[in-house]
mmCIF file of C-alpha atoms and ligand atoms in Angstrom:
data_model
loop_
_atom_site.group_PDB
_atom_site.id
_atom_site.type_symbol
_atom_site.label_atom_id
_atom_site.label_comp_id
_atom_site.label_asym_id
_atom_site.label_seq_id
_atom_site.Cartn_x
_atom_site.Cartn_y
_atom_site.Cartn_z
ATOM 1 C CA UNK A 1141 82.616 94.158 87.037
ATOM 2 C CA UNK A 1142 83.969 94.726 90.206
ATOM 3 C CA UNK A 1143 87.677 95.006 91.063
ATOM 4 C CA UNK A 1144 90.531 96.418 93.380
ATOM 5 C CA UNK A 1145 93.885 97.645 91.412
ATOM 6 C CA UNK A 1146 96.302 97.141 94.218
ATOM 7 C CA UNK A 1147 100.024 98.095 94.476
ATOM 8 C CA UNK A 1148 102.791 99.734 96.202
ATOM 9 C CA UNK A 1149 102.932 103.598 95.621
ATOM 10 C CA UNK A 1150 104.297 103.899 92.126
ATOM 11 C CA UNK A 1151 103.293 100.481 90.891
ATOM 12 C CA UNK A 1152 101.410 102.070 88.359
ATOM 13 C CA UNK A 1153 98.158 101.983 89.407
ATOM 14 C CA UNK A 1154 96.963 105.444 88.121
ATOM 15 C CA UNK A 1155 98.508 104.780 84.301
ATOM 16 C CA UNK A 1156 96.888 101.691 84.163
ATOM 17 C CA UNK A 1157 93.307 102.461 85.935
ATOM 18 C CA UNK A 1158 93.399 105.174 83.198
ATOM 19 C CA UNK A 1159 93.692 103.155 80.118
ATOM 20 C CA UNK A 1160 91.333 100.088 81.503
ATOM 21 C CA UNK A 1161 88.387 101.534 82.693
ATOM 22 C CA UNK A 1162 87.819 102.661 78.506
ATOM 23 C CA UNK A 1163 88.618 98.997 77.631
ATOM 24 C CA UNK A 1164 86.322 97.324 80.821
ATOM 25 C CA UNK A 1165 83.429 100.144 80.446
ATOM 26 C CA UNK A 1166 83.427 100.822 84.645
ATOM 27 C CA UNK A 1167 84.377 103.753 86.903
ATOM 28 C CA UNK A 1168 87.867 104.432 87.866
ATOM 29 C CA UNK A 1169 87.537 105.223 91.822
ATOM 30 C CA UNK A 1170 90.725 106.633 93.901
ATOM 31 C CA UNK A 1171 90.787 107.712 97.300
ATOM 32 C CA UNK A 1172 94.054 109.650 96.478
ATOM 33 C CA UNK A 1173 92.570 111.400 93.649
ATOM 34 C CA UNK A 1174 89.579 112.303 96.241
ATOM 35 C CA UNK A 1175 91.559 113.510 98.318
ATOM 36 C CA UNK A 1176 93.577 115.630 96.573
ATOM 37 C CA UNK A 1177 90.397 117.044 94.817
ATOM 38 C CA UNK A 1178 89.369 117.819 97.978
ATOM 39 C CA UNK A 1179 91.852 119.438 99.072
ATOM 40 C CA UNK A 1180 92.136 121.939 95.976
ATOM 41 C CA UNK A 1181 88.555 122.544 97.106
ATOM 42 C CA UNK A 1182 89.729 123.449 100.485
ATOM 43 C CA UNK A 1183 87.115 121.622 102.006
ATOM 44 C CA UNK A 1184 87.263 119.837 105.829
ATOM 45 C CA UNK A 1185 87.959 116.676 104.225
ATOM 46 C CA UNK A 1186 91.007 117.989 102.410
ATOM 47 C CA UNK A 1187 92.654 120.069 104.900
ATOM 48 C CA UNK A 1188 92.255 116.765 107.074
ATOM 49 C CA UNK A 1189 93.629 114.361 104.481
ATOM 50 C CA UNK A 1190 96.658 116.928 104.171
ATOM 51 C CA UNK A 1191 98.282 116.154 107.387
ATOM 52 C CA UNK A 1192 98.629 112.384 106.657
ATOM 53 C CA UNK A 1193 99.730 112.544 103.180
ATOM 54 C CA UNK A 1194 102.158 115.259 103.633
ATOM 55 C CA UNK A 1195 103.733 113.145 106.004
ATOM 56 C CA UNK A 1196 103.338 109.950 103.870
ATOM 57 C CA UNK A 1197 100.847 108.473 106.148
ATOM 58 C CA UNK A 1198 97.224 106.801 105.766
ATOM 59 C CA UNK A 1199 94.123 108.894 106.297
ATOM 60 C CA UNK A 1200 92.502 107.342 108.988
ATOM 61 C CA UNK A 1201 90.195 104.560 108.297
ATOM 62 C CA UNK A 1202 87.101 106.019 109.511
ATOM 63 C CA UNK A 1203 87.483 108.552 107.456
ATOM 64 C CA UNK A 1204 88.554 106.965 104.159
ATOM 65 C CA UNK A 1205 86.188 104.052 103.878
ATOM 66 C CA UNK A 1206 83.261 107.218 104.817
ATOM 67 C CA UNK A 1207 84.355 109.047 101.480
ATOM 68 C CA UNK A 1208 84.469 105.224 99.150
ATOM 69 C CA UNK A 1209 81.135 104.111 100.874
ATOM 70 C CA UNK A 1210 78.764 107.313 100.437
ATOM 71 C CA UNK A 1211 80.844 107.525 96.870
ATOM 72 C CA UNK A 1212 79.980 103.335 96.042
ATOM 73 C CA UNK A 1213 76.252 103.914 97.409
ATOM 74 C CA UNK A 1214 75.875 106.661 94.149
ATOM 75 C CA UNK A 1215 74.271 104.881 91.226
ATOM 76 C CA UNK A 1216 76.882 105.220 88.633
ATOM 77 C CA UNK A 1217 78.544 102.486 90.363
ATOM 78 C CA UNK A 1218 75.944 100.033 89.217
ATOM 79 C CA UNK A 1219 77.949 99.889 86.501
ATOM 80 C CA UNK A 1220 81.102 98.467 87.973
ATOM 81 C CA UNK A 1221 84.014 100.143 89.711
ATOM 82 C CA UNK A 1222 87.864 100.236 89.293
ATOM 83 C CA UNK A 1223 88.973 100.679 93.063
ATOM 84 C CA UNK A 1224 92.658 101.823 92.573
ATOM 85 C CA UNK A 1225 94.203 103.001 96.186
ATOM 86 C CA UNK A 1226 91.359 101.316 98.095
ATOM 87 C CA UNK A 1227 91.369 99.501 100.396
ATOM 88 C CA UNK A 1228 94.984 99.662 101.917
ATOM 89 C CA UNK A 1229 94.448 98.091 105.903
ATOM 90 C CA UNK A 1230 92.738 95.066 106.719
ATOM 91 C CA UNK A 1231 89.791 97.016 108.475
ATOM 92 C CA UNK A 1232 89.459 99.032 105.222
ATOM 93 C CA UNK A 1233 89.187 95.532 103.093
ATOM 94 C CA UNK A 1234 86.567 94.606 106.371
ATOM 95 C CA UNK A 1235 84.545 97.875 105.417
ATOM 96 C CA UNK A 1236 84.737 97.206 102.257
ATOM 97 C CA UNK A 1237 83.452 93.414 101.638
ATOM 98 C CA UNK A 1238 80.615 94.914 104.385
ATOM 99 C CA UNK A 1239 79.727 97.297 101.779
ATOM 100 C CA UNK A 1240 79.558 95.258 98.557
ATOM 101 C CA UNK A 1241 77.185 93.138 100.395
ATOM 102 C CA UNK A 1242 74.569 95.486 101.010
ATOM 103 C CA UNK A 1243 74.815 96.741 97.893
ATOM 104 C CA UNK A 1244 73.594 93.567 96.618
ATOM 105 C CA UNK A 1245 76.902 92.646 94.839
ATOM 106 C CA UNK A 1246 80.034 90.946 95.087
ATOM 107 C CA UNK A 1247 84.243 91.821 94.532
ATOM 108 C CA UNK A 1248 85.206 89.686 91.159
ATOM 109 C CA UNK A 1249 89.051 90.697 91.567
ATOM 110 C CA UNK A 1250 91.999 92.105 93.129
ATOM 111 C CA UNK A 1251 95.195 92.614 90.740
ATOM 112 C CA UNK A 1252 98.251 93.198 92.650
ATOM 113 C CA UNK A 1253 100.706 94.884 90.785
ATOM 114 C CA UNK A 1254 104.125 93.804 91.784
ATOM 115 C CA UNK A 1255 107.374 96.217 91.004
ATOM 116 C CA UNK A 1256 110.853 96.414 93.172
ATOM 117 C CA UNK A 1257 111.232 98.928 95.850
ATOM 118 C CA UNK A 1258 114.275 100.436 94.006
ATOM 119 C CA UNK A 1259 112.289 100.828 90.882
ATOM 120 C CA UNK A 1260 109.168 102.249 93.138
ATOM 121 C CA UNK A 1261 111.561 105.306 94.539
ATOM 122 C CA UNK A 1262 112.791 106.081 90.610
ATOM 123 C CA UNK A 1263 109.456 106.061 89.637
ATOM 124 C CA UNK A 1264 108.238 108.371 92.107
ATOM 125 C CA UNK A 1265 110.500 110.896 92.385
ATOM 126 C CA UNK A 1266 110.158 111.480 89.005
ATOM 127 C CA UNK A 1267 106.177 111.123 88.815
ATOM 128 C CA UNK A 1268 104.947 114.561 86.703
ATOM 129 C CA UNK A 1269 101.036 115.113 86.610
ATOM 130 C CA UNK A 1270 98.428 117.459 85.131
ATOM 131 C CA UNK A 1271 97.140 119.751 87.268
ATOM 132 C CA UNK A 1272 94.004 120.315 84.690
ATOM 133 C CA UNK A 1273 93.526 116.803 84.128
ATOM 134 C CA UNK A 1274 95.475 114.692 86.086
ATOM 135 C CA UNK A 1275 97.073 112.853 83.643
ATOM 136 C CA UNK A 1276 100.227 110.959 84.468
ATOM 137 C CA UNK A 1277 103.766 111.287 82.919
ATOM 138 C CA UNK A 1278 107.486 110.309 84.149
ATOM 139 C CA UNK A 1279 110.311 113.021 83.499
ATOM 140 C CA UNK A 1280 112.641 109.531 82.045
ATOM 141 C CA UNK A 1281 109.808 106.992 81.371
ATOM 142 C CA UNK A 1282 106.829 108.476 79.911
ATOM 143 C CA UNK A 1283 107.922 112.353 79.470
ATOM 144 C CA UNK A 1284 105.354 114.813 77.557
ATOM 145 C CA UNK A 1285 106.452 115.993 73.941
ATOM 146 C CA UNK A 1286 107.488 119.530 75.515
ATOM 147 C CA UNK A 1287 108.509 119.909 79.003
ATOM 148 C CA UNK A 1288 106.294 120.761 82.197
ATOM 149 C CA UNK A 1289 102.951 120.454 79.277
ATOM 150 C CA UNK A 1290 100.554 117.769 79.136
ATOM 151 C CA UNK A 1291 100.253 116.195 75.758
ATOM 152 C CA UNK A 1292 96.436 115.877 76.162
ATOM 153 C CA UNK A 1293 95.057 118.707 77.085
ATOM 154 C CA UNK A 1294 97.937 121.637 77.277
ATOM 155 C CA UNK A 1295 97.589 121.968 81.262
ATOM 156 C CA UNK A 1296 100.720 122.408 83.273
ATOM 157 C CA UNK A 1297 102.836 119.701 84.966
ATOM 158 C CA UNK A 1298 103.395 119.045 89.062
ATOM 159 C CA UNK A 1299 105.446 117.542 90.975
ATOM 160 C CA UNK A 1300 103.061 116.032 93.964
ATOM 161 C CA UNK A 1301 104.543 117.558 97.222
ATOM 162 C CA UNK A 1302 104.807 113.980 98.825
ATOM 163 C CA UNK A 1303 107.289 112.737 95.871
ATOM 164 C CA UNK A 1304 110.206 113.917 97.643
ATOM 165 C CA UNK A 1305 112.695 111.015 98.392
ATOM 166 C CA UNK A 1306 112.017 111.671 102.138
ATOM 167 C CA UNK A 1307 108.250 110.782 101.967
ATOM 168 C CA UNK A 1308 108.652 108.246 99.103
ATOM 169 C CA UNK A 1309 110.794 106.251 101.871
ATOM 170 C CA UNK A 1310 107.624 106.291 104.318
ATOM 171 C CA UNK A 1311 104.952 105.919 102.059
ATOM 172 C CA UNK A 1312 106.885 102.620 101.193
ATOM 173 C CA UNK A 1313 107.221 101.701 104.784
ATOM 174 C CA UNK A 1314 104.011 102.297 105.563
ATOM 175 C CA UNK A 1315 102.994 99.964 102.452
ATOM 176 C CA UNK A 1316 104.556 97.347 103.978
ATOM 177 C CA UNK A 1317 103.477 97.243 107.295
ATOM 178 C CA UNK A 1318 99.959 98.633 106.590
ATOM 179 C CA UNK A 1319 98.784 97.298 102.991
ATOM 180 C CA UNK A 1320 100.882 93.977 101.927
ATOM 181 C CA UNK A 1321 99.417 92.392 104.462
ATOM 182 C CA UNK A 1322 96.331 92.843 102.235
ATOM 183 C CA UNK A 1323 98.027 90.194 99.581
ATOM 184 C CA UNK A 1324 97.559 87.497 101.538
ATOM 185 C CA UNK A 1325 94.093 88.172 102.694
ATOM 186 C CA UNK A 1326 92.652 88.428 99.237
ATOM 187 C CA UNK A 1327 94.812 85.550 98.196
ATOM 188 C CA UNK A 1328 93.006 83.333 101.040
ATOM 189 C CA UNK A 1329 89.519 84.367 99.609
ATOM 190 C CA UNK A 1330 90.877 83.084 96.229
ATOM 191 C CA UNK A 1331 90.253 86.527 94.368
ATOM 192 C CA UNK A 1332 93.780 87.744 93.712
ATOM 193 C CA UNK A 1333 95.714 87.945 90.121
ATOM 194 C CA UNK A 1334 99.590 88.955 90.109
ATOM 195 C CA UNK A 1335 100.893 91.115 87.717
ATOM 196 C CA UNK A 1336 104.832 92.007 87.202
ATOM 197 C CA UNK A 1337 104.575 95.622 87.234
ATOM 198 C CA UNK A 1338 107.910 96.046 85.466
ATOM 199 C CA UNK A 1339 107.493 96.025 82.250
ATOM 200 C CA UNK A 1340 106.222 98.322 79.710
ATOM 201 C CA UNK A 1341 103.217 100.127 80.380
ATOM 202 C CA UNK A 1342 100.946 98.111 77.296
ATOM 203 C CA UNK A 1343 102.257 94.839 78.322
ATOM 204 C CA UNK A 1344 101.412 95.989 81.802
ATOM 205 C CA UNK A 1345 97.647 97.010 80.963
ATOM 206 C CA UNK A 1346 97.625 93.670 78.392
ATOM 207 C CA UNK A 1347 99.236 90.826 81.210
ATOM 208 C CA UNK A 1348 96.065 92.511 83.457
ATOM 209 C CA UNK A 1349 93.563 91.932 80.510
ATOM 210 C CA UNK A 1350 94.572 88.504 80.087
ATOM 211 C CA UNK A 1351 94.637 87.702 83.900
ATOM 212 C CA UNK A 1352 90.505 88.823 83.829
ATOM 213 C CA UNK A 1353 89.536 86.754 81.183
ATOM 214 C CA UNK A 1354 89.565 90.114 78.927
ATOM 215 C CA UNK A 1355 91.853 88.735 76.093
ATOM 216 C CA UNK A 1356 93.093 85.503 74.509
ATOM 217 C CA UNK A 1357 96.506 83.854 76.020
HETATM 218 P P1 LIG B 504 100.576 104.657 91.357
HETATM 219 O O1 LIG B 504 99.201 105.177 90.998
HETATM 220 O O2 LIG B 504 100.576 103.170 91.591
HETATM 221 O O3 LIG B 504 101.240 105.413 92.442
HETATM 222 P P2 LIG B 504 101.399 105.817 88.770
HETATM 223 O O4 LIG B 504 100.493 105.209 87.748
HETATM 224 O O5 LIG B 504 101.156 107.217 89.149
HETATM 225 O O6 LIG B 504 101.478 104.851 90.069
HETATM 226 O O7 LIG B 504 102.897 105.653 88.214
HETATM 227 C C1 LIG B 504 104.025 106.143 88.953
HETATM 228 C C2 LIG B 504 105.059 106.737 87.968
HETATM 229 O O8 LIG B 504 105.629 105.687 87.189
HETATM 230 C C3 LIG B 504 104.478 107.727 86.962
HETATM 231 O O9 LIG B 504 105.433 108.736 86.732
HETATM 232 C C4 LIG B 504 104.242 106.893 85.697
HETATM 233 O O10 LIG B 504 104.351 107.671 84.509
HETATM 234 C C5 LIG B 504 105.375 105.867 85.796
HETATM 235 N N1 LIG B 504 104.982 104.537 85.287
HETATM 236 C C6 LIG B 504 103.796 103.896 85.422
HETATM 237 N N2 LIG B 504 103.817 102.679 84.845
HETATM 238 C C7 LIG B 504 105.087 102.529 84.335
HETATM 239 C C8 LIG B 504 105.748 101.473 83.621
HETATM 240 N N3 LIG B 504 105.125 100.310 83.329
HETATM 241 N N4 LIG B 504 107.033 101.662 83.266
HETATM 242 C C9 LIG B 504 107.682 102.832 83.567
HETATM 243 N N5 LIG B 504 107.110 103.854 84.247
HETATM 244 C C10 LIG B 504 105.834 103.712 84.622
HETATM 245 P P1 LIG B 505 100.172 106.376 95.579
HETATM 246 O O1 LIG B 505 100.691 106.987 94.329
HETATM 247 O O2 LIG B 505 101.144 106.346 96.700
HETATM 248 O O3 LIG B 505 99.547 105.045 95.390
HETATM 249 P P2 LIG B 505 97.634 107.796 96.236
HETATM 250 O O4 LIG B 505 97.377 108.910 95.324
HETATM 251 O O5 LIG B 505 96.841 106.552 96.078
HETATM 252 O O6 LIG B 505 99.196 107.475 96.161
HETATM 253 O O7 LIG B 505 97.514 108.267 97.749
HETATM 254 C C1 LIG B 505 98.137 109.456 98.214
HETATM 255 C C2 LIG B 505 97.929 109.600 99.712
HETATM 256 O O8 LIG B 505 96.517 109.700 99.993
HETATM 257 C C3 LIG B 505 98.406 108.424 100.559
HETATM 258 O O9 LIG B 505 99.790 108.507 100.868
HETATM 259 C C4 LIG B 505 97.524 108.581 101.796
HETATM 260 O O10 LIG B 505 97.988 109.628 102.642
HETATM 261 C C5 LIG B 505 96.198 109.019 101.192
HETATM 262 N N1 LIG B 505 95.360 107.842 100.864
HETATM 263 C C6 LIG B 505 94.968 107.446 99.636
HETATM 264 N N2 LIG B 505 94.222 106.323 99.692
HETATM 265 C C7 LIG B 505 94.137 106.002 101.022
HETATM 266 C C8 LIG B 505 93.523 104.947 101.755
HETATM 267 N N3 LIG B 505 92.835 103.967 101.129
HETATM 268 N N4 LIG B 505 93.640 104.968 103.095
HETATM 269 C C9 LIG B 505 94.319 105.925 103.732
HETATM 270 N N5 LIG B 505 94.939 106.924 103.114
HETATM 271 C C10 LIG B 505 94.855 106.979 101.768
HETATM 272 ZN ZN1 LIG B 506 96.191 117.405 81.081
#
């Protein structure tokens, strides 16, 4: 299986890639994890990335859909992928149908992921992640049993350094005019599935089971 995880920053994306790619048996692929992996590496890529998402702005396209093609061309992907962050332009989604194709394959589904922008900036600002891991908690919504630790593996909590309320409001900007767009495309080539975001977490992860055909109505 084969499907994009799409969403405005803070839609939840990360949580639920986490707990579906166990339940669906594929990859979980995210540019923004790449990058920041990157970037602890200090390689080219990273230090590049850093400018753009320090200033809550995309990495440019050439660039991203280089890093998701040489990493869909590797043959755990055979598999199936979780794309969760990718693609978020129109060229991107281009790139990326281009892609699938020569693989020999096809997209089976995009899930958008649909929260309020008010609810986006709360959830952000108080977004708390491993830095062994990289698991995800929320200082209000989803804290860890004791502060700053991370109930799985005992690794200390961040806060991402483009969190702050000042990036949050361009990183939502830039959502809209770069990556909603992308809702309507995917809805024209009859492969999108809408998902109210706002809700719990489990009914979150079970409303996107259902809408794939994983679960019973
Ligand atoms: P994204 O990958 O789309 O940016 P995340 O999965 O990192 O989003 O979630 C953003 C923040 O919101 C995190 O702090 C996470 O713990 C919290 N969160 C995710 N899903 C929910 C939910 N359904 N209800 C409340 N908080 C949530
Ligand atoms: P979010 O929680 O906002 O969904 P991500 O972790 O997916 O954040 O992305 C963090 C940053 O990495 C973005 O603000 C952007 O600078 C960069 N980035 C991630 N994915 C892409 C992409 N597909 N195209 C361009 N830039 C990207
Ligand atoms: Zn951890």
């Amino acid at each position: 299986m084969r499907v994009i995880l799409m969403g405005p920053p803070g839609a939840g994306k990360g949580t639920q890639a986490d707990l579906l790619i166990n339940k669906l048996g594929i990859l979980h692929i995210s540019t923004g994890d790449m990058f920041r992996k990157a970037l602890k590496e200090k390689t080219s890529l990273g230090l590049e990335a850093k400018k753009y998402m320090d200033a809550g702005e995309l990495v440019p396209d050439n660039v991203t859909v280089g890093i998701v093609k040489e990493r869909l061309a590797e043959p755990d992907c055979k598999k199936g992928f979780l794309l969760d962050g990718f693609p978020r332009t129109i060229p991107q989604a281009d790139a990326l149908e281009n892609t699938i194709k020569e693989l020999g394959a096809g997209l089976d589904k995009v899930i958008n992921i649909a929260v309020d922008r008010d609810v986006l900036v709360q959830r952000l600002t108080g977004r708390r992640v491993c830095k062994e891991c990289g698991a995800t908690y929320h200082v209000m919504f989803n804290p860890p049993k004791a502060k700053d630790v991370c109930d799985d593996c005992g690794g200390g909590l961040y806060q991402r350094s483009d969190d702050t309320v000042e990036t949050v409001n361009n990183r939502l900007l830039v959502y809209e005019e770069q990556t909603a767009p992308l809702i309507d495309y995917y809805r024209k080539k009859d492969l999108l599935l809408e998902v109210n975001g706002d809700q719990e977490v489990e009914q979150v992860t079970n409303d996107i089971l259902r809408a794939l055909g994983r679960v019973k109505a």
